Structures are given as structure tokens and as C-alpha cells.
mmCIF file of N, CA and C in Angstrom:
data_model
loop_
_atom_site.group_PDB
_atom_site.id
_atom_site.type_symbol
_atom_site.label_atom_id
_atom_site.label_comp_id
_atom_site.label_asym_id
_atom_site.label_seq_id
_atom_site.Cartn_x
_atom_site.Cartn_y
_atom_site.Cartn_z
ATOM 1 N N UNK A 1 -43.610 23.424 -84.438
ATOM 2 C CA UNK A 1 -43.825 23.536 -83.011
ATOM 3 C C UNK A 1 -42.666 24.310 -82.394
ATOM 4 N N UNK A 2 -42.823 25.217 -81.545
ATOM 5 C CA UNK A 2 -41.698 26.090 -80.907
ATOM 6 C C UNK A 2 -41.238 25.873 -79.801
ATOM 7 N N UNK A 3 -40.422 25.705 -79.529
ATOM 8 C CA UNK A 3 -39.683 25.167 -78.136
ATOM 9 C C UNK A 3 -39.631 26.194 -76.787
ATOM 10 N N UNK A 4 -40.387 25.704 -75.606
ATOM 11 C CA UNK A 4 -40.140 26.551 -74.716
ATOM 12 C C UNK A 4 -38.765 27.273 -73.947
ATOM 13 N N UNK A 5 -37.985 26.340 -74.545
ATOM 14 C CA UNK A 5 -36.562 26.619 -74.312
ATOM 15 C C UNK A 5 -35.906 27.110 -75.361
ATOM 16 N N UNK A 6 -35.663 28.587 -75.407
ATOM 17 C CA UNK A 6 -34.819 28.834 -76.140
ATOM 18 C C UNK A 6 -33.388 28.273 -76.158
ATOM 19 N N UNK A 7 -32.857 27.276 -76.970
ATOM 20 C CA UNK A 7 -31.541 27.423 -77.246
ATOM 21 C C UNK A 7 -30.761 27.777 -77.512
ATOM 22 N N UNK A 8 -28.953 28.596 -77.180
ATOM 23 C CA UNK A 8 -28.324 29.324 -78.560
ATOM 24 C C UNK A 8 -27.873 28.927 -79.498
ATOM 25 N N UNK A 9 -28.467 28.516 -80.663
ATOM 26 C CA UNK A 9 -27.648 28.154 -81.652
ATOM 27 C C UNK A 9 -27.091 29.057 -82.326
ATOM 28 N N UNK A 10 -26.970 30.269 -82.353
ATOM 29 C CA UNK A 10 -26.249 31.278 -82.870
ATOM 30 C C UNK A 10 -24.567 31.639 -82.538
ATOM 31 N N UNK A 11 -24.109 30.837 -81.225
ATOM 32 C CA UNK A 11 -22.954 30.546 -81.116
ATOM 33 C C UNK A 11 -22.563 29.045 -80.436
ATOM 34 N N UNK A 12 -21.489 28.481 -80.821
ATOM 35 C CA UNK A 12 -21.023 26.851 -80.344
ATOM 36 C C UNK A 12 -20.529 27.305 -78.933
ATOM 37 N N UNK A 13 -20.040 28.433 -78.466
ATOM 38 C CA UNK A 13 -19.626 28.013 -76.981
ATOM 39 C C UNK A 13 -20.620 28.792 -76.277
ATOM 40 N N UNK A 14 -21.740 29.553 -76.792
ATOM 41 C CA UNK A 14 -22.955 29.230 -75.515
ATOM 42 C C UNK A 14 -23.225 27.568 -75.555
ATOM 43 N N UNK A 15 -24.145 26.912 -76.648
ATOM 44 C CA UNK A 15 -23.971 25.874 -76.721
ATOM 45 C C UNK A 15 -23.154 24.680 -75.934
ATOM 46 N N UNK A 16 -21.806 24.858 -76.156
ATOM 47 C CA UNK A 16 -21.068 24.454 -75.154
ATOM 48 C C UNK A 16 -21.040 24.313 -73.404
ATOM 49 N N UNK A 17 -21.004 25.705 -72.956
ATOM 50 C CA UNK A 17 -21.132 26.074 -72.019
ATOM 51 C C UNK A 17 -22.696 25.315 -70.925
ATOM 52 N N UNK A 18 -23.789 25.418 -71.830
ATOM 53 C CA UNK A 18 -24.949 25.037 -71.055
ATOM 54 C C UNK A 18 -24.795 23.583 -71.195
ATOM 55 N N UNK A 19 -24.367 22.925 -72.514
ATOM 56 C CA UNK A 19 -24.502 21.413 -72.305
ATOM 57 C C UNK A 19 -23.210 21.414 -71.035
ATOM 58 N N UNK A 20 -22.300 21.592 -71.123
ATOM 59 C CA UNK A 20 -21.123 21.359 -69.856
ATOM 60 C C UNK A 20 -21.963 21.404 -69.018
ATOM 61 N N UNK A 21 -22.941 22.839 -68.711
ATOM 62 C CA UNK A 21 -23.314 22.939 -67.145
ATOM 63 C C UNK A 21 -24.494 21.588 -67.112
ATOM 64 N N UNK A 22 -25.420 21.550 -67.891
ATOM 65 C CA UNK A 22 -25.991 20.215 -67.834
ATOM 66 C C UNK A 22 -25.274 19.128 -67.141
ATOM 67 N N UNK A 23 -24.160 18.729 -68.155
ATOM 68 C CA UNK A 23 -23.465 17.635 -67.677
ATOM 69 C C UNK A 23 -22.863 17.619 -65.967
ATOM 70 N N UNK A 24 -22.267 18.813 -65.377
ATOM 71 C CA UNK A 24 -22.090 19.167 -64.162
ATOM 72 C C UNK A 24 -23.077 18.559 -63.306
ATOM 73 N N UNK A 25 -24.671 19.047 -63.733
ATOM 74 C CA UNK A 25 -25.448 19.299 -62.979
ATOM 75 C C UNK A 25 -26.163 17.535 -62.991
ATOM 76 N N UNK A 26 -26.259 17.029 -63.900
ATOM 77 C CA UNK A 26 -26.279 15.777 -64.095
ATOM 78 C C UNK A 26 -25.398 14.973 -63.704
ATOM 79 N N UNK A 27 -24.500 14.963 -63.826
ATOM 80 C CA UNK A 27 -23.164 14.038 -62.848
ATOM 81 C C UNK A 27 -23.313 13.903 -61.726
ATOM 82 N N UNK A 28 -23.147 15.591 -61.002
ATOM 83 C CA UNK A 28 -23.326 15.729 -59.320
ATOM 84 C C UNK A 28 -24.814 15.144 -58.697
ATOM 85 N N UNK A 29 -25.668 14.848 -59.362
ATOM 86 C CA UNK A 29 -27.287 14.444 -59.034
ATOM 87 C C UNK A 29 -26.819 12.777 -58.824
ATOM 88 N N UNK A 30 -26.032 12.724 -60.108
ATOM 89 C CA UNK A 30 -25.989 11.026 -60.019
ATOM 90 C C UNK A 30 -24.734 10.179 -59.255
ATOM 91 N N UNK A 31 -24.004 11.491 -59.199
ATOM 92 C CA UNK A 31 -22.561 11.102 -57.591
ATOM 93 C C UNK A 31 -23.454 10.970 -56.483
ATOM 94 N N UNK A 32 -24.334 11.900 -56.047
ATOM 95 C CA UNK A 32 -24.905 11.871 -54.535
ATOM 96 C C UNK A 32 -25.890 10.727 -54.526
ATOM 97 N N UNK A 33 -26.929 10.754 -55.109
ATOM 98 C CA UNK A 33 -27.808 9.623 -55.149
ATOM 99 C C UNK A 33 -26.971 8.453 -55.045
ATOM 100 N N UNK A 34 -25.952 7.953 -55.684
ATOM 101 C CA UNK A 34 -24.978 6.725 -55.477
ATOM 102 C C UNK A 34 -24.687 6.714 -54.242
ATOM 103 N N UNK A 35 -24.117 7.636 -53.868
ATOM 104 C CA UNK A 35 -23.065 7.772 -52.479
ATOM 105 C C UNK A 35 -23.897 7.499 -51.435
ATOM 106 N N UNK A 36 -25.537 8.199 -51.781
ATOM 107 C CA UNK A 36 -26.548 7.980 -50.760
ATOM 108 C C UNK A 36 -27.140 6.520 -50.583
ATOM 109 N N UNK A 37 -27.149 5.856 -51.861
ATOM 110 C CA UNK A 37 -28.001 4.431 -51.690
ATOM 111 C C UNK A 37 -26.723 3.727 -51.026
ATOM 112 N N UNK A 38 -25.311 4.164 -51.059
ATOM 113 C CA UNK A 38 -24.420 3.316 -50.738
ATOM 114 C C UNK A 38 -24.501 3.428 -49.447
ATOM 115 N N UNK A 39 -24.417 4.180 -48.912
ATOM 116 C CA UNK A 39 -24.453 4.374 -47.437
ATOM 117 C C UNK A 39 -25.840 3.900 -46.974
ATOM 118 N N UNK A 40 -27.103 3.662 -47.427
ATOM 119 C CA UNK A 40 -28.093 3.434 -46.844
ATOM 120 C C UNK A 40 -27.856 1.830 -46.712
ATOM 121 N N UNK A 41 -27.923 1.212 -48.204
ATOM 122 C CA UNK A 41 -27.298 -0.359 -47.843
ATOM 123 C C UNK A 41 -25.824 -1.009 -47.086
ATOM 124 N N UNK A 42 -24.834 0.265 -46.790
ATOM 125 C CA UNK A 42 -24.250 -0.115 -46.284
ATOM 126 C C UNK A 42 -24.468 -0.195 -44.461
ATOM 127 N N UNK A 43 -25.419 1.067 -44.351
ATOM 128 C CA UNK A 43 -26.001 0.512 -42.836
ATOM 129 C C UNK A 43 -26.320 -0.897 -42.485
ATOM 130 N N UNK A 44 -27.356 -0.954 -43.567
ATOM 131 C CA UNK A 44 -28.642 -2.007 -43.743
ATOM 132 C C UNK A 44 -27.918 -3.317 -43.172
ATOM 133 N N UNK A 45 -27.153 -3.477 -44.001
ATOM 134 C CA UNK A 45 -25.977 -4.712 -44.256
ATOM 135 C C UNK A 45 -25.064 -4.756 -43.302
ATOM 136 N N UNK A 46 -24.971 -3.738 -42.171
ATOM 137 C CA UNK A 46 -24.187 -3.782 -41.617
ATOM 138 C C UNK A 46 -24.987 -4.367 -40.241
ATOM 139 N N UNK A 47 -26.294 -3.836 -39.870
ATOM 140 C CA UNK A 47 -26.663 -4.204 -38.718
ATOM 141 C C UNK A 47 -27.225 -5.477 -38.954
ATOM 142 N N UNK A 48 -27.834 -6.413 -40.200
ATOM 143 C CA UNK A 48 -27.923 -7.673 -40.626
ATOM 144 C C UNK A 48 -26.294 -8.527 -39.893
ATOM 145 N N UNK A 49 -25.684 -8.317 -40.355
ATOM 146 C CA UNK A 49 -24.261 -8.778 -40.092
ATOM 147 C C UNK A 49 -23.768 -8.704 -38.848
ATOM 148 N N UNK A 50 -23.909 -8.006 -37.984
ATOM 149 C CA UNK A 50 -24.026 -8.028 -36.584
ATOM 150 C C UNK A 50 -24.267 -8.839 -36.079
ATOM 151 N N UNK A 51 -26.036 -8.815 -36.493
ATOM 152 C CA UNK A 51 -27.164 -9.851 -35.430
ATOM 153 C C UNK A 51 -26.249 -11.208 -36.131
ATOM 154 N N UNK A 52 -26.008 -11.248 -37.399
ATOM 155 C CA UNK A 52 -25.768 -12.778 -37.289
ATOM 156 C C UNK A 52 -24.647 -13.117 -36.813
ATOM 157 N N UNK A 53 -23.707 -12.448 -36.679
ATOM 158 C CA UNK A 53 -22.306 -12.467 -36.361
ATOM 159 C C UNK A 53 -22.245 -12.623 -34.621
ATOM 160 N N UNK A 54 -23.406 -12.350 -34.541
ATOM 161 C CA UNK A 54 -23.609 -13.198 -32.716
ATOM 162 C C UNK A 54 -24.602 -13.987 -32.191
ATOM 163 N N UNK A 55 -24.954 -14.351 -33.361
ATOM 164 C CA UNK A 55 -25.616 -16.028 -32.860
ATOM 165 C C UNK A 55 -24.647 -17.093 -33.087
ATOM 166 N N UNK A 56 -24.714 -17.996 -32.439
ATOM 167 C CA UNK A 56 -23.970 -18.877 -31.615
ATOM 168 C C UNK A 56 -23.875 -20.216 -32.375
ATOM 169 N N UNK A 57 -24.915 -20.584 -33.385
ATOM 170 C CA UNK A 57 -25.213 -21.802 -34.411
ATOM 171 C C UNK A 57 -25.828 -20.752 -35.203
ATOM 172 N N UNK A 58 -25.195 -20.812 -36.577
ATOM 173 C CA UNK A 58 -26.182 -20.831 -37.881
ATOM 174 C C UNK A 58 -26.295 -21.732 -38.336
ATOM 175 N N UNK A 59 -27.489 -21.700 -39.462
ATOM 176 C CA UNK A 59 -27.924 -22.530 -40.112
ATOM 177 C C UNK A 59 -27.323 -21.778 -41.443
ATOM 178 N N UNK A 60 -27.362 -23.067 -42.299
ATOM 179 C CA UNK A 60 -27.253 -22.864 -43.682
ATOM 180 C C UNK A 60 -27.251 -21.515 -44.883
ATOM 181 N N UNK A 61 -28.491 -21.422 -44.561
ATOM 182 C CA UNK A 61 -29.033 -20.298 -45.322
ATOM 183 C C UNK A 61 -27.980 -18.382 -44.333
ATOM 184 N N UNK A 62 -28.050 -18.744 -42.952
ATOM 185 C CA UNK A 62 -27.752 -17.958 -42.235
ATOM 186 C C UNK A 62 -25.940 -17.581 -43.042
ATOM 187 N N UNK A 63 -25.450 -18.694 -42.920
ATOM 188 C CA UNK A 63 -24.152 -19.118 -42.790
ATOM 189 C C UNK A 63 -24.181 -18.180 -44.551
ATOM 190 N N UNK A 64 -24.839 -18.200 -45.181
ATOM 191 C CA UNK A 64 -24.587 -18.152 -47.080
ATOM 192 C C UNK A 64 -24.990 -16.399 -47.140
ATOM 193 N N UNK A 65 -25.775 -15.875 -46.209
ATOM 194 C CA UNK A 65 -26.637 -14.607 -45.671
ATOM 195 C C UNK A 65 -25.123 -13.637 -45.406
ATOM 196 N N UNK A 66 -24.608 -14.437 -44.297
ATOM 197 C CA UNK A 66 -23.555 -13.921 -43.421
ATOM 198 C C UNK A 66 -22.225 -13.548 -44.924
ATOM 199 N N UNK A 67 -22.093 -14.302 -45.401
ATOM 200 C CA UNK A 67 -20.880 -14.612 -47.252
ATOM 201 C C UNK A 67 -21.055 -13.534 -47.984
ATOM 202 N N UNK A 68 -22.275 -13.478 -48.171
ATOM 203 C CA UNK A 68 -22.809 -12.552 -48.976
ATOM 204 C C UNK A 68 -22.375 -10.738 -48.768
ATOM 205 N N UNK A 69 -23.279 -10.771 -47.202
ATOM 206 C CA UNK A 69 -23.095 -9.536 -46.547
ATOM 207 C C UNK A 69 -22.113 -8.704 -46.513
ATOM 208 N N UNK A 70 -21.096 -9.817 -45.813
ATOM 209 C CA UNK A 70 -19.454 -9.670 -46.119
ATOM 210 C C UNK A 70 -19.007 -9.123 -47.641
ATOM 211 N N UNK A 71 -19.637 -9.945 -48.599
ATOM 212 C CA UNK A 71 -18.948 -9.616 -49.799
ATOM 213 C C UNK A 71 -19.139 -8.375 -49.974
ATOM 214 N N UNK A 72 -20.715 -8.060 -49.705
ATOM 215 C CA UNK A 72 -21.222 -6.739 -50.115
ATOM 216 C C UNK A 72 -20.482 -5.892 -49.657
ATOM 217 N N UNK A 73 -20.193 -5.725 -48.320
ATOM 218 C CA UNK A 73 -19.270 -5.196 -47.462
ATOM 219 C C UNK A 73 -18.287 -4.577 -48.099
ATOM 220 N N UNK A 74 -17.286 -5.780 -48.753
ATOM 221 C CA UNK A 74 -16.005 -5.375 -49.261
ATOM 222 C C UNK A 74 -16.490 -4.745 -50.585
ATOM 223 N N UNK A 75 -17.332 -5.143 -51.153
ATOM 224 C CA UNK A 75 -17.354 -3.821 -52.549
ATOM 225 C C UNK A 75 -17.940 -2.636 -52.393
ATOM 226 N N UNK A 76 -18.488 -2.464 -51.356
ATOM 227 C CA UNK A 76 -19.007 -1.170 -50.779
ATOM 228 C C UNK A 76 -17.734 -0.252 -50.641
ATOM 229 N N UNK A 77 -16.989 -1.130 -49.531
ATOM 230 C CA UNK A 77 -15.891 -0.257 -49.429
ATOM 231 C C UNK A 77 -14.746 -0.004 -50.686
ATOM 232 N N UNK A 78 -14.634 -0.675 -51.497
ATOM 233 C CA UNK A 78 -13.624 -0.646 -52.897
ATOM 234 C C UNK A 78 -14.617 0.798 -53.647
ATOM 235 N N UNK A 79 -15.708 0.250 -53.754
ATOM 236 C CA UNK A 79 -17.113 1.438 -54.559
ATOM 237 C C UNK A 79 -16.806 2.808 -53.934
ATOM 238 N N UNK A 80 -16.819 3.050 -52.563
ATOM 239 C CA UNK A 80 -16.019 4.196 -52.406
ATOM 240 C C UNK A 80 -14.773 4.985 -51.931
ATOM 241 N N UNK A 81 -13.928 4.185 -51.968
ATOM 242 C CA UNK A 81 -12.593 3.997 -52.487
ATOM 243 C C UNK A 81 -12.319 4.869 -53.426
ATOM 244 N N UNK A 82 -13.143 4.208 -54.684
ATOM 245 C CA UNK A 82 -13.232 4.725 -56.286
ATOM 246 C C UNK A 82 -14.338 6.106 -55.998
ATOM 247 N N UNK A 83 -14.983 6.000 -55.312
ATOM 248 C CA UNK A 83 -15.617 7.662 -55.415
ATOM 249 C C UNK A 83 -14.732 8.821 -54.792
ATOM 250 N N UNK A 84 -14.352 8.286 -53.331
ATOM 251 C CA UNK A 84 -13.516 9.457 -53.228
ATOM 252 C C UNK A 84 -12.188 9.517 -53.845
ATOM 253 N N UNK A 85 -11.701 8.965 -54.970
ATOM 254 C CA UNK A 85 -10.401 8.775 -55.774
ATOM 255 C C UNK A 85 -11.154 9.882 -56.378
ATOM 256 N N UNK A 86 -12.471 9.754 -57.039
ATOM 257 C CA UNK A 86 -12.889 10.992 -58.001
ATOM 258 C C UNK A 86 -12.916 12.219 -57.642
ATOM 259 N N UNK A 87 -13.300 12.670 -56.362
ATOM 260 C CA UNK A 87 -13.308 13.569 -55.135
ATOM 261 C C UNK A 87 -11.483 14.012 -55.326
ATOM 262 N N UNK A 88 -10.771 13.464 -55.095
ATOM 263 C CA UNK A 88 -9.208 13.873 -55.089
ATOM 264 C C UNK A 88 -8.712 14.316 -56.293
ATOM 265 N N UNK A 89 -8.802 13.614 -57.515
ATOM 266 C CA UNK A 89 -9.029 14.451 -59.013
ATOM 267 C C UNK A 89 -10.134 15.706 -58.578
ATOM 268 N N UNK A 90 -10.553 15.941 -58.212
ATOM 269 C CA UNK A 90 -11.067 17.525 -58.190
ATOM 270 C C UNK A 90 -10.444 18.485 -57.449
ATOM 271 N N UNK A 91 -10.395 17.661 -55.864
ATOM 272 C CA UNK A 91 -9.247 18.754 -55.409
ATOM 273 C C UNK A 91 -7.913 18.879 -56.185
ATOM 274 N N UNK A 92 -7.585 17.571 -56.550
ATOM 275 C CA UNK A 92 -6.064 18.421 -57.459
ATOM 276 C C UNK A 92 -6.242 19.357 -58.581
ATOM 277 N N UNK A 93 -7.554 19.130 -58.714
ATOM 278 C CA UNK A 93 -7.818 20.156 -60.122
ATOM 279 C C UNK A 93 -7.673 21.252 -59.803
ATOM 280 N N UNK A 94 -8.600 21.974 -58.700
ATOM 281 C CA UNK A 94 -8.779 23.033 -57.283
ATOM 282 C C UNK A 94 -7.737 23.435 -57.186
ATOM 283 N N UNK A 95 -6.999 22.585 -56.245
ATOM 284 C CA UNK A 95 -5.935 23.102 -55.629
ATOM 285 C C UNK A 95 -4.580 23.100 -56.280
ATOM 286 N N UNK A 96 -4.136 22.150 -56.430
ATOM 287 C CA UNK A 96 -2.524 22.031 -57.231
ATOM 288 C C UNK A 96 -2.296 22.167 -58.588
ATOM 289 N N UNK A 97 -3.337 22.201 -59.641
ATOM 290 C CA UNK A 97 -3.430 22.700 -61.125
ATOM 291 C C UNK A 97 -3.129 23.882 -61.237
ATOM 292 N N UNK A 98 -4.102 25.280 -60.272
ATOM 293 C CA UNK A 98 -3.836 26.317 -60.351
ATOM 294 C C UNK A 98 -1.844 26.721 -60.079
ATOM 295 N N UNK A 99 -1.952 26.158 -59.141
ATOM 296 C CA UNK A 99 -0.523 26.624 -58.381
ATOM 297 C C UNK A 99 0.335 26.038 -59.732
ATOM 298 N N UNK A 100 0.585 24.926 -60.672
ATOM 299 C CA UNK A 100 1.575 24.282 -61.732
ATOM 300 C C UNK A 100 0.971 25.028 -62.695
ATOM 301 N N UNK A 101 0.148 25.740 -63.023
ATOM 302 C CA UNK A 101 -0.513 26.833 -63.919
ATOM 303 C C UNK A 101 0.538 28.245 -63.411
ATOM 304 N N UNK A 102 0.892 28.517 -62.580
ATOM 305 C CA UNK A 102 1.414 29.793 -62.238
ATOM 306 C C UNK A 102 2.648 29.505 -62.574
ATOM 307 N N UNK A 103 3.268 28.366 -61.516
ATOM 308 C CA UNK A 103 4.615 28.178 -62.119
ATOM 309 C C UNK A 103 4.766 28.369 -63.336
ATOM 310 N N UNK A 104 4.294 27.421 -64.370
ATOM 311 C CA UNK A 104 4.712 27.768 -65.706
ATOM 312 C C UNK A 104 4.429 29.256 -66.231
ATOM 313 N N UNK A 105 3.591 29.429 -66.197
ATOM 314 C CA UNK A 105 3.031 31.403 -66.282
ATOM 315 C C UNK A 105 4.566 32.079 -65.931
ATOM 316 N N UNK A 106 4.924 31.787 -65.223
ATOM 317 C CA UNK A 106 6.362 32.397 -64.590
ATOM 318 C C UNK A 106 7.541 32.186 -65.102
ATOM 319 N N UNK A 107 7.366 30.971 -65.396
ATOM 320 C CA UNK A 107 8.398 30.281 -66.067
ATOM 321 C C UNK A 107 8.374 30.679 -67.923
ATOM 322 N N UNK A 108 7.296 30.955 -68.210
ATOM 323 C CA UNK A 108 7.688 31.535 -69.355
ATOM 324 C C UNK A 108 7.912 33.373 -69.652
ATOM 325 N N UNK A 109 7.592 33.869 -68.225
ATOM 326 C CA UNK A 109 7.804 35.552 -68.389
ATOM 327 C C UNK A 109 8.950 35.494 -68.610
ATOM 328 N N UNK A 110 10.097 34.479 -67.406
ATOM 329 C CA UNK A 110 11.562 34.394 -67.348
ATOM 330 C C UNK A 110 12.138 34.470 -68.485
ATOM 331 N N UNK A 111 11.305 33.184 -69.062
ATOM 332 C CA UNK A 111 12.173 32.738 -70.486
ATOM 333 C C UNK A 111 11.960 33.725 -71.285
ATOM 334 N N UNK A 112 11.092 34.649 -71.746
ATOM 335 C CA UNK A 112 10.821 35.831 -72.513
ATOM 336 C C UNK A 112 11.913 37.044 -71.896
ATOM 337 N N UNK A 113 11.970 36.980 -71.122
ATOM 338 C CA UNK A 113 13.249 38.409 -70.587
ATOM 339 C C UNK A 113 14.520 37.726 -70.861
ATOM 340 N N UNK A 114 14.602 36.241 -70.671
ATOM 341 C CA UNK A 114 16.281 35.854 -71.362
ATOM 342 C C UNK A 114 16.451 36.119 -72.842
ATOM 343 N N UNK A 115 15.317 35.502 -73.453
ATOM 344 C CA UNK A 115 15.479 35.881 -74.614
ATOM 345 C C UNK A 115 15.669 37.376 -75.092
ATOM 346 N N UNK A 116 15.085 38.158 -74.180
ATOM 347 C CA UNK A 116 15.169 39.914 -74.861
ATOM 348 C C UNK A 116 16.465 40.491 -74.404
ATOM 349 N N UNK A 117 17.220 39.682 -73.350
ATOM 350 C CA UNK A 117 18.762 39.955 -72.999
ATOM 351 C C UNK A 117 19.683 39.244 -73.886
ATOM 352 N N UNK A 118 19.317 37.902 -74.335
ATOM 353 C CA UNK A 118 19.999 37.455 -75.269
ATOM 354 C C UNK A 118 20.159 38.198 -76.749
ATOM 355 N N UNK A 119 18.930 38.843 -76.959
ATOM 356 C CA UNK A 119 18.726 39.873 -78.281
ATOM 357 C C UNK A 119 19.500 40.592 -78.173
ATOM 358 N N UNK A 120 19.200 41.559 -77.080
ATOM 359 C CA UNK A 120 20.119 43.033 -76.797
ATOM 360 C C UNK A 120 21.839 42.338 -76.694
ATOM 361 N N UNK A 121 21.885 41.791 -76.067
ATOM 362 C CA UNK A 121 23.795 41.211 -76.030
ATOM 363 C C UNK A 121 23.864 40.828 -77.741
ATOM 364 N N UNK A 122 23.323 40.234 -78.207
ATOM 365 C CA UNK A 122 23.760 39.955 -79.948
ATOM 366 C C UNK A 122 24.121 41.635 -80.566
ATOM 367 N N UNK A 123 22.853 42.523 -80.423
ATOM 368 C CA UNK A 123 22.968 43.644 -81.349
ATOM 369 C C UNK A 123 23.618 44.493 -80.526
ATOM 370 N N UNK A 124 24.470 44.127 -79.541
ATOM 371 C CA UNK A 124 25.566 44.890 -79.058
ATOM 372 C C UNK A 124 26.496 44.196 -79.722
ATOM 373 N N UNK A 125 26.815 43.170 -79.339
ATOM 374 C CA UNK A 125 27.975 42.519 -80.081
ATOM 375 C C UNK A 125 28.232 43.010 -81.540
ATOM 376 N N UNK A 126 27.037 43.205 -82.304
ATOM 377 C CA UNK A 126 27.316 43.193 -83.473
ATOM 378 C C UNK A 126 27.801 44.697 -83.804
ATOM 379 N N UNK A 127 26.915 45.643 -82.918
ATOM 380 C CA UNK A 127 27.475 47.004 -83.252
ATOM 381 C C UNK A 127 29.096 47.153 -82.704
ATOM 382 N N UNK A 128 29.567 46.617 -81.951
ATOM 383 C CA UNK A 128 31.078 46.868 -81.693
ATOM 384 C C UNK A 128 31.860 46.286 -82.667
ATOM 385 N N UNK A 129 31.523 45.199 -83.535
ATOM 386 C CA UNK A 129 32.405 44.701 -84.600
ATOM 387 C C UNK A 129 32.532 45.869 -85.554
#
């Protein structure tokens, strides 16, 4: 049976390359959908928590409703906490990787011209002996 998808198996970093972009494209589908149900139950839960948070007597069940909500509450907010922590690992990837990528880039042209002054001063030295 022949596959409508050609694959490359004729080299490992096409290969590479499309499973990565897969994975990209699969990750970012399953970051937003999260981020989205989070925010939808975190409305939800929020205007529940309201109404009960201003009635005047609960009952039981109200009172265990209200515990809950709250809890949800606080792991909502820890849940994206931890998402935009993941969000900040990207901008540092973005932004401040490149820039400690140059430095060193620089930092080793330097060190390559000391060394070719350190050469030239030896085979001077040596020709004046």
C-alpha cells in the first residue's frame, strides 16, 4: 500500500526537521486549547463564587461549593503561573540567547587574534636569538 504522504527517508535531518515542525505544531495546538479551557472555567468559577460569596446564609453543600471554587481558583492561578514561566523560556530563548551567542562569537575572534600575536611575538623572539 503507498502512502499519500511522501516521507524523506533519504535523509535524517529532513526527517528531523518535519517531525520537529510536527512537534511545534502539536505543542502550540495543545498550549492554546489549555490556556483556552483555563480561562473559560476560570470565568465560570469565578462568577459561581461571586453569587455565593454574597449570600448572607449558606447552606452546607453551598458552604463545600464555595471550598472547592476557591481551590480551583488557586490552581488555576499556579496552572498559569507555570504556563507563562514556559512563555519566558521562549522569550529568553528569542531574546537573550541570541545576544550571549554573540558575546561569545566575539569573545572567541579576540581570543584567536591573541593567540596570532602571541605566535608572531614567539617567532620574533626566536629570530633575534
Amino acid at each position: 500500500m503507498q502512502s499519500k504522504i511522501p516521507l524523506p527517508t533519504d535523509n535524517i535531518y529532513k526527517f528531523y526537521a518535519l517531525f520537529g515542525l510536527l512537534l511545534l505544531f502539536a505543542s502550540t495546538f495543545a498550549f492554546l486549547s489549555i490556556h483556552h479551557s483555563y480561562n473559560e472555567q476560570g470565568y465560570k468559577n469565578y462568577v459561581e463564587l461571586k453569587v455565593l460569596e454574597e449570600l448572607p446564609d449558606l447552606t452546607k453543600e453551598q458552604e463545600a461549593r464555595k471550598f472547592i471554587l476557591e481551590k480551583q481558583n488557586e490552581i488555576s492561578i499556579s496552572d498559569k503561573k507555570f504556563f507563562l514561566d514556559i512563555i519566558g523560556f521562549f522569550q529568553w530563548h528569542a531574546k537573550i540567547q541570541p545576544i550571549q551567542d554573540e558575546i561569545v562569537s566575539k569573545q572567541l575572534e579576540k581570543l584567536d587574534v591573541e593567540i596570532k600575536l602571541l605566535k608572531q611575538q614567539q617567532s620574533r623572539s626566536r629570530f633575534k636569538k
